[in-house]
Amino acid sequence: MADTDVAHGAAPESTPGGHGRHPGPKEYIRIAIILAVITAAEVAIYYIEGAQEFLVPLLFLFSFIKFTLVVMWFMHLKFDNRLYARFFLMGLAGAITLFLIVLLLFQVF
Amino acid sequence: MASVSVPTDRRGGLLRRPSATSGFWSWFTTVDHKKIGILYGITAFAFFLIGGGEALLIRVQLARPDQDFLNAAVYNEMFTMHGITMVFLVVMPLSAAFFNYFLPLMIGARDVAFPRLNAFSYWAFLFGGLFVYSSWFLGGAPNGGWFGYAPNSVVDPTRGMTFYAIGLLITGIASTVSAFNLAVTVINMRAPGMTLFRMPVFVWMGLVVQLLLAFSLPVITIGLVELLFDRQFGTRFFDPASGGDPVLWQHLFWLFGHPEVYILILPAMGIVSEILPVFARKPLFGYQFVVFSGIAIGFIGFGVWAHHMFAVGLGPAANTAFAVSTMIIAIPTGVKIFNWLGTLWKGDIRFATPMLFSIGFIAMFIIGGLSGVTHAVVPSDYQQTDTYYIVAHFHYVLFGGAIFGLFAGTYYWWPKVFGRLLNERAGKVHFWLMLIGFNMTFGPMHVLGLQGMPRRIQSYPDSLGLTFWNTVASIGAFIIAVSILVFLVAAIASFRKPKEMEADPWDARTLEWATSSPPPEFNFEEIPVVHSIDDLWHQKYAETEGGRVVPVAAGGSGEAAAASHDGDAPGHGIHLPGPSYYPLVASLGLPLIGYGLIFGVGFAVVGVVVLLAGFFGWILEPSAE
Amino acid sequence: MASVGRAADAHLVDHPATSTGLPNTKLAIWLFLASDCLLFGALISTYVLYRGASIEGPFPADVFDIPYTSVSSFVLLASSLTMVLALAAIQRGDVGRLRVWLLATALLGLTFIGGQVYEFTTFVEEGLTLRTNVFGTSFYVLTGFHGTHVGVGILMLLTLLGLSFGGRITQERSESVELVGLYWHFVDIVWIVIFTVVYLIPTGNPPVAPGG
């Protein structure tokens, strides 16, 4: 069943946010461009000599941003009922926590 | 009288969709949660008899020193299969049987969220269990313990551990999809007025268990895949010579394995939480505490897994952390026990069989819990681990706990499911024989463990002084067997009685007792509207100002029916989803793929084709809209 | 699925009265995705555990071609865009555009898989197989699981495409597109993590810049 959210159809340039709104194709394309730019940046800093010290934290930051953009906009969690986000967060947080502990126990860090 | 219609149109499928909802063949195509619950129950009980047989063989072997009744190789298979059977093929599916049958009824729904998926889960479970058991005939049963520690499980040259890995992957799929199904059912299909905190405790425990399954099974899935790949494809996951680490297996296994033990016990705790109030004629003491404790146990249960690994060498910091978390989890467990005792206190107690098993559950679980607390103390665990003291602990909680609780539920709900009561006297004989036999078998194991008897040994010399208690334990095991026989006879005899049971023979509190015994296919004529916890009880009884419970005048319950928000206009049909072949077909693909991994790609190809055919048939088949 | 106590007409835009007001299927999919996080968590942490543990090569720096793999990343990200455009299309009733974007998504997915197949073939030629060392083992199984997820996703996309030709997907009944979309995006975000953790985060051997 389709969500009976208001504002179906191609919503134009209006700002995101607001419960029940769908982003429109233009907004999705913008997100996709941002994702592409960040990916390009990831690859770029991989090669830049000066960035090596901050490489790992920067890479994590970039991938975190991309992850969030896809989940919030493409997967629509920003606009959907909070229950979906709660379930997903349960799994995501659980996975991260448990496996960080496992890796700690192996003294990987 | 509501009429039920079932769609039978042919559009969009290869086979005409079956329509029969009664008769022998309907059991193969059913999507009715009640029938599926019965299927789970019968299959699990059959595996219980087999697993019990395996236990008896073990106890015969260990009754006297230096025996060779079972040689070492067979002995390893025996205790491995006993463990796999009891955990995965008995307690889990017995719990599933009760969840399947009663969760929808208790929340006032007509079925689960995804009925065909429900059927698929059952068939996948059955085929997974049969797959594991086929190993006896196809090169040897699993022999590496139910916990399958690497590298032993990797390097063992017989086929058994491959059957182990694949078989548990199949049953894991069954449980995983069932978890999604039942969780969504509880969250989303409650009758009007049934808020989360008006749900019976059994339903709450059901929800927690499904979430535990959903989040723990993926981890062991990967563990089993890594084990399977190491065995079949020569990968290096657990190969120290290549830089691999067998301890990784232990983490992956116990990250699942510990939540698993709460998956095994919470359903029984839920059952007991339903039975005590009914047979003490008092509401459950501290309902909210019991619910929150269940949630806390589920949550903390993910944080204690390495207490199975205290002797591995993780170091004092890690061991301490897990020791503390393990001790913490005793708190919510204790809270539940006190609340059950509080329910019994000053209650008007009927010692019917369900009550006896429930009280037995509490007592045996306390003992098992206490030995568990001693394991949490790391230095004492160093002595206990890998001895019979541990065997005693987990049998007290899993047999004395889970099995006693499941039998309590069996006696309690038998009249609802089958329309006849189980004979009370037989029930009492069963209970007392089982209690005595059980304590005779596992009580002495505490002593044996502390005297140093290691686990998983095929025999022991007389000089170790272990003989006497081993003999006692073996006798106890046969007493348990007799008690099961009593149950079996009583069960079969009950079907000789005519099927005439009232809706509410126990004068109970929850919604499943508001409909006939057995319930009609559509569960409720009208979906109930719920006004409180134990809504059925409040429809029947009110409290006077003095606190006395008095029956409500007949017709008082008419309020609830008249206020029903059910959209049925009089005479409007109830649409139930029709039966289907495809869950059975799709699930058949899984063992075929499994055999393909062992015996040749041909089977796997056929398996994939069958699986896809099943899924596409399923998708294209019109479901009841 | 059973309608709770109400005879539902197949033609109606029917929202069965669920306790949360949310559809069962969407709730189930999010639960499934949550549990899939643990699946990939286990695989990724196996890989991370074994980073630097291989006793003999080839090692990651010997075989990885970052520019090549980053193209794969772009492809998969693009496929997420086409997927969400497909959903937007059917939500405004445009079945024609739905088909175009579904096909595009499937093709991009196939391109991704093709890229992986080529990449793996190259690695094998360079001496890295499933059983060469723990790097090969953990790398191939992790990316293999991800690739299988992509493959299943492509199957689902093509199935949706087929169903759309049968008139079974409409503006009122577009839920299946949304659900497949959620799965597809999830597969994309798993790749985001894999690309960073496996390919980009260095393992001690300094990276070789292209051409230098």
Short mmCIF file of N, CA and C in Angstrom, two decimals, chain B residues 368-474:
data_model
loop_
_atom_site.label_atom_id
_atom_site.label_comp_id
_atom_site.label_asym_id
_atom_site.label_seq_id
_atom_site.Cartn_x
_atom_site.Cartn_y
_atom_site.Cartn_z
N GLY B 368 18.65 -23.66 39.18
CA GLY B 368 19.51 -23.45 38.01
C GLY B 368 20.08 -22.05 37.98
N GLY B 369 19.28 -21.09 38.41
CA GLY B 369 19.75 -19.72 38.44
C GLY B 369 20.86 -19.54 39.46
N LEU B 370 20.72 -20.20 40.59
CA LEU B 370 21.76 -20.07 41.62
C LEU B 370 23.08 -20.65 41.13
N SER B 371 23.04 -21.81 40.50
CA SER B 371 24.31 -22.34 40.00
C SER B 371 24.85 -21.41 38.91
N GLY B 372 23.94 -20.79 38.17
CA GLY B 372 24.39 -19.82 37.17
C GLY B 372 25.14 -18.66 37.79
N VAL B 373 24.63 -18.19 38.93
CA VAL B 373 25.31 -17.09 39.60
C VAL B 373 26.71 -17.50 40.03
N THR B 374 26.86 -18.76 40.45
CA THR B 374 28.22 -19.20 40.82
C THR B 374 29.14 -19.22 39.61
N HIS B 375 28.59 -19.47 38.42
CA HIS B 375 29.44 -19.43 37.22
C HIS B 375 29.92 -18.02 36.95
N ALA B 376 29.11 -17.04 37.36
CA ALA B 376 29.46 -15.65 37.04
C ALA B 376 30.72 -15.21 37.78
N VAL B 377 31.03 -15.90 38.87
CA VAL B 377 32.24 -15.58 39.62
C VAL B 377 33.41 -16.27 38.91
N VAL B 378 34.25 -15.47 38.26
CA VAL B 378 35.23 -16.05 37.34
C VAL B 378 36.13 -17.12 37.95
N PRO B 379 36.71 -16.86 39.11
CA PRO B 379 37.60 -17.90 39.64
C PRO B 379 36.88 -19.21 39.92
N SER B 380 35.62 -19.14 40.36
CA SER B 380 34.96 -20.41 40.61
C SER B 380 34.55 -21.05 39.29
N ASP B 381 34.31 -20.22 38.29
CA ASP B 381 33.99 -20.79 36.99
C ASP B 381 35.18 -21.54 36.41
N TYR B 382 36.40 -21.10 36.73
CA TYR B 382 37.58 -21.81 36.26
C TYR B 382 37.54 -23.27 36.70
N GLN B 383 37.00 -23.50 37.89
CA GLN B 383 36.88 -24.89 38.33
C GLN B 383 35.67 -25.57 37.69
N GLN B 384 34.58 -24.84 37.55
CA GLN B 384 33.33 -25.46 37.10
C GLN B 384 33.30 -25.71 35.61
N THR B 385 33.95 -24.86 34.85
CA THR B 385 33.78 -24.93 33.41
C THR B 385 34.25 -26.26 32.87
N ASP B 386 33.52 -26.75 31.90
CA ASP B 386 33.83 -28.03 31.27
C ASP B 386 33.67 -29.23 32.21
N THR B 387 32.98 -29.02 33.33
CA THR B 387 32.66 -30.16 34.18
C THR B 387 31.15 -30.38 34.19
N TYR B 388 30.75 -31.43 34.89
CA TYR B 388 29.33 -31.74 34.99
C TYR B 388 28.55 -30.73 35.81
N TYR B 389 29.24 -29.87 36.50
CA TYR B 389 28.55 -28.80 37.24
C TYR B 389 27.80 -27.91 36.25
N ILE B 390 28.44 -27.65 35.11
CA ILE B 390 27.79 -26.84 34.08
C ILE B 390 26.61 -27.60 33.48
N VAL B 391 26.81 -28.89 33.25
CA VAL B 391 25.72 -29.71 32.72
C VAL B 391 24.52 -29.64 33.66
N ALA B 392 24.80 -29.70 34.96
CA ALA B 392 23.72 -29.58 35.94
C ALA B 392 23.01 -28.24 35.79
N HIS B 393 23.80 -27.17 35.74
CA HIS B 393 23.21 -25.83 35.64
C HIS B 393 22.26 -25.73 34.46
N PHE B 394 22.76 -26.04 33.27
CA PHE B 394 21.89 -25.75 32.13
C PHE B 394 20.72 -26.71 32.02
N HIS B 395 20.85 -27.92 32.58
CA HIS B 395 19.66 -28.77 32.59
C HIS B 395 18.63 -28.28 33.60
N TYR B 396 19.09 -27.72 34.70
CA TYR B 396 18.11 -27.17 35.65
C TYR B 396 17.33 -26.01 35.03
N VAL B 397 18.02 -25.16 34.27
CA VAL B 397 17.27 -24.05 33.69
C VAL B 397 16.51 -24.45 32.43
N LEU B 398 17.09 -25.37 31.63
CA LEU B 398 16.43 -25.69 30.37
C LEU B 398 15.41 -26.82 30.49
N PHE B 399 15.67 -27.76 31.36
CA PHE B 399 14.69 -28.83 31.55
C PHE B 399 13.77 -28.42 32.71
N GLY B 400 14.38 -28.23 33.88
CA GLY B 400 13.60 -27.79 35.03
C GLY B 400 12.87 -26.49 34.77
N GLY B 401 13.47 -25.65 33.96
CA GLY B 401 12.84 -24.39 33.60
C GLY B 401 11.98 -24.54 32.37
N ALA B 402 12.61 -24.50 31.20
CA ALA B 402 11.85 -24.42 29.96
C ALA B 402 10.90 -25.60 29.77
N ILE B 403 11.38 -26.80 29.93
CA ILE B 403 10.51 -27.96 29.65
C ILE B 403 9.35 -28.04 30.63
N PHE B 404 9.63 -27.79 31.90
CA PHE B 404 8.53 -27.79 32.88
C PHE B 404 7.51 -26.71 32.51
N GLY B 405 8.01 -25.55 32.13
CA GLY B 405 7.11 -24.47 31.74
C GLY B 405 6.29 -24.84 30.51
N LEU B 406 6.94 -25.47 29.55
CA LEU B 406 6.23 -25.86 28.33
C LEU B 406 5.19 -26.95 28.63
N PHE B 407 5.51 -27.86 29.54
CA PHE B 407 4.49 -28.84 29.93
C PHE B 407 3.34 -28.16 30.67
N ALA B 408 3.67 -27.17 31.48
CA ALA B 408 2.60 -26.42 32.14
C ALA B 408 1.65 -25.85 31.09
N GLY B 409 2.25 -25.24 30.07
CA GLY B 409 1.43 -24.67 29.00
C GLY B 409 0.65 -25.73 28.26
N THR B 410 1.26 -26.91 28.10
CA THR B 410 0.58 -28.00 27.40
C THR B 410 -0.69 -28.41 28.13
N TYR B 411 -0.56 -28.62 29.43
CA TYR B 411 -1.74 -29.02 30.21
C TYR B 411 -2.78 -27.90 30.25
N TYR B 412 -2.29 -26.69 30.34
CA TYR B 412 -3.18 -25.52 30.45
C TYR B 412 -4.00 -25.32 29.19
N TRP B 413 -3.31 -25.37 28.04
CA TRP B 413 -3.95 -25.03 26.79
C TRP B 413 -4.49 -26.22 26.00
N TRP B 414 -4.22 -27.42 26.50
CA TRP B 414 -4.71 -28.60 25.78
C TRP B 414 -6.22 -28.52 25.51
N PRO B 415 -7.03 -28.18 26.53
CA PRO B 415 -8.47 -28.12 26.25
C PRO B 415 -8.83 -27.07 25.20
N LYS B 416 -8.10 -25.97 25.13
CA LYS B 416 -8.40 -24.95 24.15
C LYS B 416 -8.09 -25.46 22.75
N VAL B 417 -6.96 -26.14 22.62
CA VAL B 417 -6.52 -26.56 21.28
C VAL B 417 -7.29 -27.78 20.79
N PHE B 418 -7.50 -28.76 21.69
CA PHE B 418 -8.04 -30.04 21.24
C PHE B 418 -9.46 -30.29 21.70
N GLY B 419 -10.01 -29.39 22.51
CA GLY B 419 -11.39 -29.58 22.91
C GLY B 419 -11.60 -30.67 23.93
N ARG B 420 -10.53 -31.15 24.55
CA ARG B 420 -10.66 -32.14 25.64
C ARG B 420 -9.62 -31.80 26.69
N LEU B 421 -9.90 -32.22 27.92
CA LEU B 421 -8.90 -32.04 28.97
C LEU B 421 -7.96 -33.23 29.00
N LEU B 422 -6.72 -32.97 29.43
CA LEU B 422 -5.84 -34.09 29.74
C LEU B 422 -6.21 -34.60 31.12
N ASN B 423 -6.15 -35.89 31.29
CA ASN B 423 -6.55 -36.49 32.56
C ASN B 423 -5.73 -35.92 33.72
N GLU B 424 -6.44 -35.43 34.74
CA GLU B 424 -5.78 -34.74 35.86
C GLU B 424 -4.88 -35.68 36.64
N ARG B 425 -5.39 -36.90 36.90
CA ARG B 425 -4.58 -37.82 37.71
C ARG B 425 -3.31 -38.19 36.97
N ALA B 426 -3.43 -38.47 35.67
CA ALA B 426 -2.24 -38.77 34.89
C ALA B 426 -1.27 -37.59 34.94
N GLY B 427 -1.82 -36.39 34.87
CA GLY B 427 -0.99 -35.20 34.92
C GLY B 427 -0.18 -35.13 36.20
N LYS B 428 -0.84 -35.46 37.30
CA LYS B 428 -0.13 -35.41 38.58
C LYS B 428 0.94 -36.50 38.65
N VAL B 429 0.63 -37.69 38.14
CA VAL B 429 1.65 -38.75 38.12
C VAL B 429 2.82 -38.31 37.27
N HIS B 430 2.52 -37.77 36.10
CA HIS B 430 3.56 -37.26 35.21
C HIS B 430 4.42 -36.25 35.95
N PHE B 431 3.78 -35.29 36.60
CA PHE B 431 4.52 -34.22 37.26
C PHE B 431 5.45 -34.77 38.32
N TRP B 432 4.91 -35.58 39.23
CA TRP B 432 5.74 -36.03 40.35
C TRP B 432 6.85 -36.96 39.91
N LEU B 433 6.53 -37.87 38.98
CA LEU B 433 7.59 -38.74 38.47
C LEU B 433 8.68 -37.92 37.80
N MET B 434 8.26 -36.92 37.02
CA MET B 434 9.23 -36.12 36.30
C MET B 434 10.07 -35.29 37.26
N LEU B 435 9.43 -34.75 38.28
CA LEU B 435 10.17 -33.93 39.24
C LEU B 435 11.22 -34.77 39.96
N ILE B 436 10.78 -35.95 40.40
CA ILE B 436 11.71 -36.83 41.13
C ILE B 436 12.82 -37.30 40.19
N GLY B 437 12.42 -37.82 39.04
CA GLY B 437 13.42 -38.33 38.10
C GLY B 437 14.41 -37.25 37.69
N PHE B 438 13.87 -36.04 37.43
CA PHE B 438 14.73 -34.95 36.98
C PHE B 438 15.77 -34.60 38.05
N ASN B 439 15.32 -34.47 39.29
CA ASN B 439 16.26 -34.10 40.34
C ASN B 439 17.26 -35.21 40.62
N MET B 440 16.81 -36.47 40.44
CA MET B 440 17.73 -37.60 40.62
C MET B 440 18.80 -37.59 39.54
N THR B 441 18.41 -37.16 38.35
CA THR B 441 19.37 -37.19 37.24
C THR B 441 20.36 -36.04 37.37
N PHE B 442 19.86 -34.84 37.59
CA PHE B 442 20.74 -33.67 37.44
C PHE B 442 21.24 -33.10 38.76
N GLY B 443 20.57 -33.40 39.85
CA GLY B 443 21.07 -32.93 41.14
C GLY B 443 22.47 -33.43 41.40
N PRO B 444 22.69 -34.75 41.31
CA PRO B 444 24.02 -35.30 41.55
C PRO B 444 25.11 -34.73 40.65
N MET B 445 24.71 -34.20 39.49
CA MET B 445 25.74 -33.71 38.58
C MET B 445 26.46 -32.50 39.15
N HIS B 446 25.82 -31.77 40.06
CA HIS B 446 26.55 -30.69 40.73
C HIS B 446 27.75 -31.28 41.48
N VAL B 447 27.47 -32.37 42.17
CA VAL B 447 28.53 -33.03 42.94
C VAL B 447 29.60 -33.59 42.02
N LEU B 448 29.14 -34.31 41.01
CA LEU B 448 30.09 -34.91 40.07
C LEU B 448 31.01 -33.85 39.46
N GLY B 449 30.42 -32.71 39.13
CA GLY B 449 31.22 -31.64 38.52
C GLY B 449 32.28 -31.14 39.47
N LEU B 450 31.86 -30.90 40.71
CA LEU B 450 32.82 -30.38 41.68
C LEU B 450 33.86 -31.43 42.06
N GLN B 451 33.50 -32.71 41.85
CA GLN B 451 34.50 -33.76 42.08
C GLN B 451 35.43 -33.90 40.89
N GLY B 452 35.15 -33.14 39.83
CA GLY B 452 36.10 -33.10 38.72
C GLY B 452 35.72 -33.88 37.49
N MET B 453 34.49 -34.40 37.41
CA MET B 453 34.12 -35.16 36.23
C MET B 453 33.99 -34.22 35.04
N PRO B 454 34.84 -34.41 34.01
CA PRO B 454 34.76 -33.51 32.86
C PRO B 454 33.53 -33.81 32.01
N ARG B 455 33.17 -32.84 31.18
CA ARG B 455 32.08 -33.05 30.22
C ARG B 455 32.57 -33.88 29.06
N ARG B 456 31.61 -34.42 28.37
CA ARG B 456 31.85 -35.03 27.05
C ARG B 456 32.89 -36.15 27.09
N ILE B 457 32.96 -36.85 28.20
CA ILE B 457 33.83 -38.02 28.21
C ILE B 457 32.98 -39.26 28.03
N GLN B 458 33.51 -40.19 27.23
CA GLN B 458 32.73 -41.36 26.90
C GLN B 458 32.66 -42.33 28.09
N SER B 459 33.69 -42.37 28.89
CA SER B 459 33.65 -43.25 30.05
C SER B 459 34.60 -42.72 31.12
N TYR B 460 34.54 -43.31 32.28
CA TYR B 460 35.40 -42.88 33.39
C TYR B 460 35.84 -44.13 34.14
N PRO B 461 37.03 -44.10 34.72
CA PRO B 461 37.45 -45.28 35.49
C PRO B 461 36.80 -45.27 36.87
N ASP B 462 36.67 -46.46 37.40
CA ASP B 462 36.02 -46.60 38.70
C ASP B 462 36.81 -45.89 39.80
N SER B 463 38.11 -45.81 39.62
CA SER B 463 38.97 -45.28 40.67
C SER B 463 38.70 -43.81 40.97
N LEU B 464 38.00 -43.11 40.07
CA LEU B 464 37.78 -41.68 40.31
C LEU B 464 36.68 -41.41 41.32
N GLY B 465 35.95 -42.46 41.71
CA GLY B 465 34.90 -42.24 42.71
C GLY B 465 33.67 -41.54 42.18
N LEU B 466 33.48 -41.62 40.86
CA LEU B 466 32.32 -40.95 40.26
C LEU B 466 31.16 -41.91 40.04
N THR B 467 31.39 -43.15 40.35
CA THR B 467 30.45 -44.17 39.92
C THR B 467 29.08 -44.03 40.54
N PHE B 468 29.04 -43.86 41.85
CA PHE B 468 27.75 -43.91 42.54
C PHE B 468 26.76 -42.89 41.97
N TRP B 469 27.17 -41.63 41.91
CA TRP B 469 26.22 -40.62 41.44
C TRP B 469 25.87 -40.77 39.97
N ASN B 470 26.80 -41.29 39.20
CA ASN B 470 26.47 -41.55 37.80
C ASN B 470 25.38 -42.60 37.68
N THR B 471 25.47 -43.62 38.52
CA THR B 471 24.42 -44.65 38.48
C THR B 471 23.09 -44.07 38.90
N VAL B 472 23.12 -43.27 39.97
CA VAL B 472 21.88 -42.61 40.42
C VAL B 472 21.29 -41.77 39.30
N ALA B 473 22.15 -40.99 38.64
CA ALA B 473 21.67 -40.12 37.55
C ALA B 473 21.04 -40.93 36.44
N SER B 474 21.65 -42.07 36.14
CA SER B 474 21.10 -42.87 35.04
C SER B 474 19.74 -43.45 35.41
#
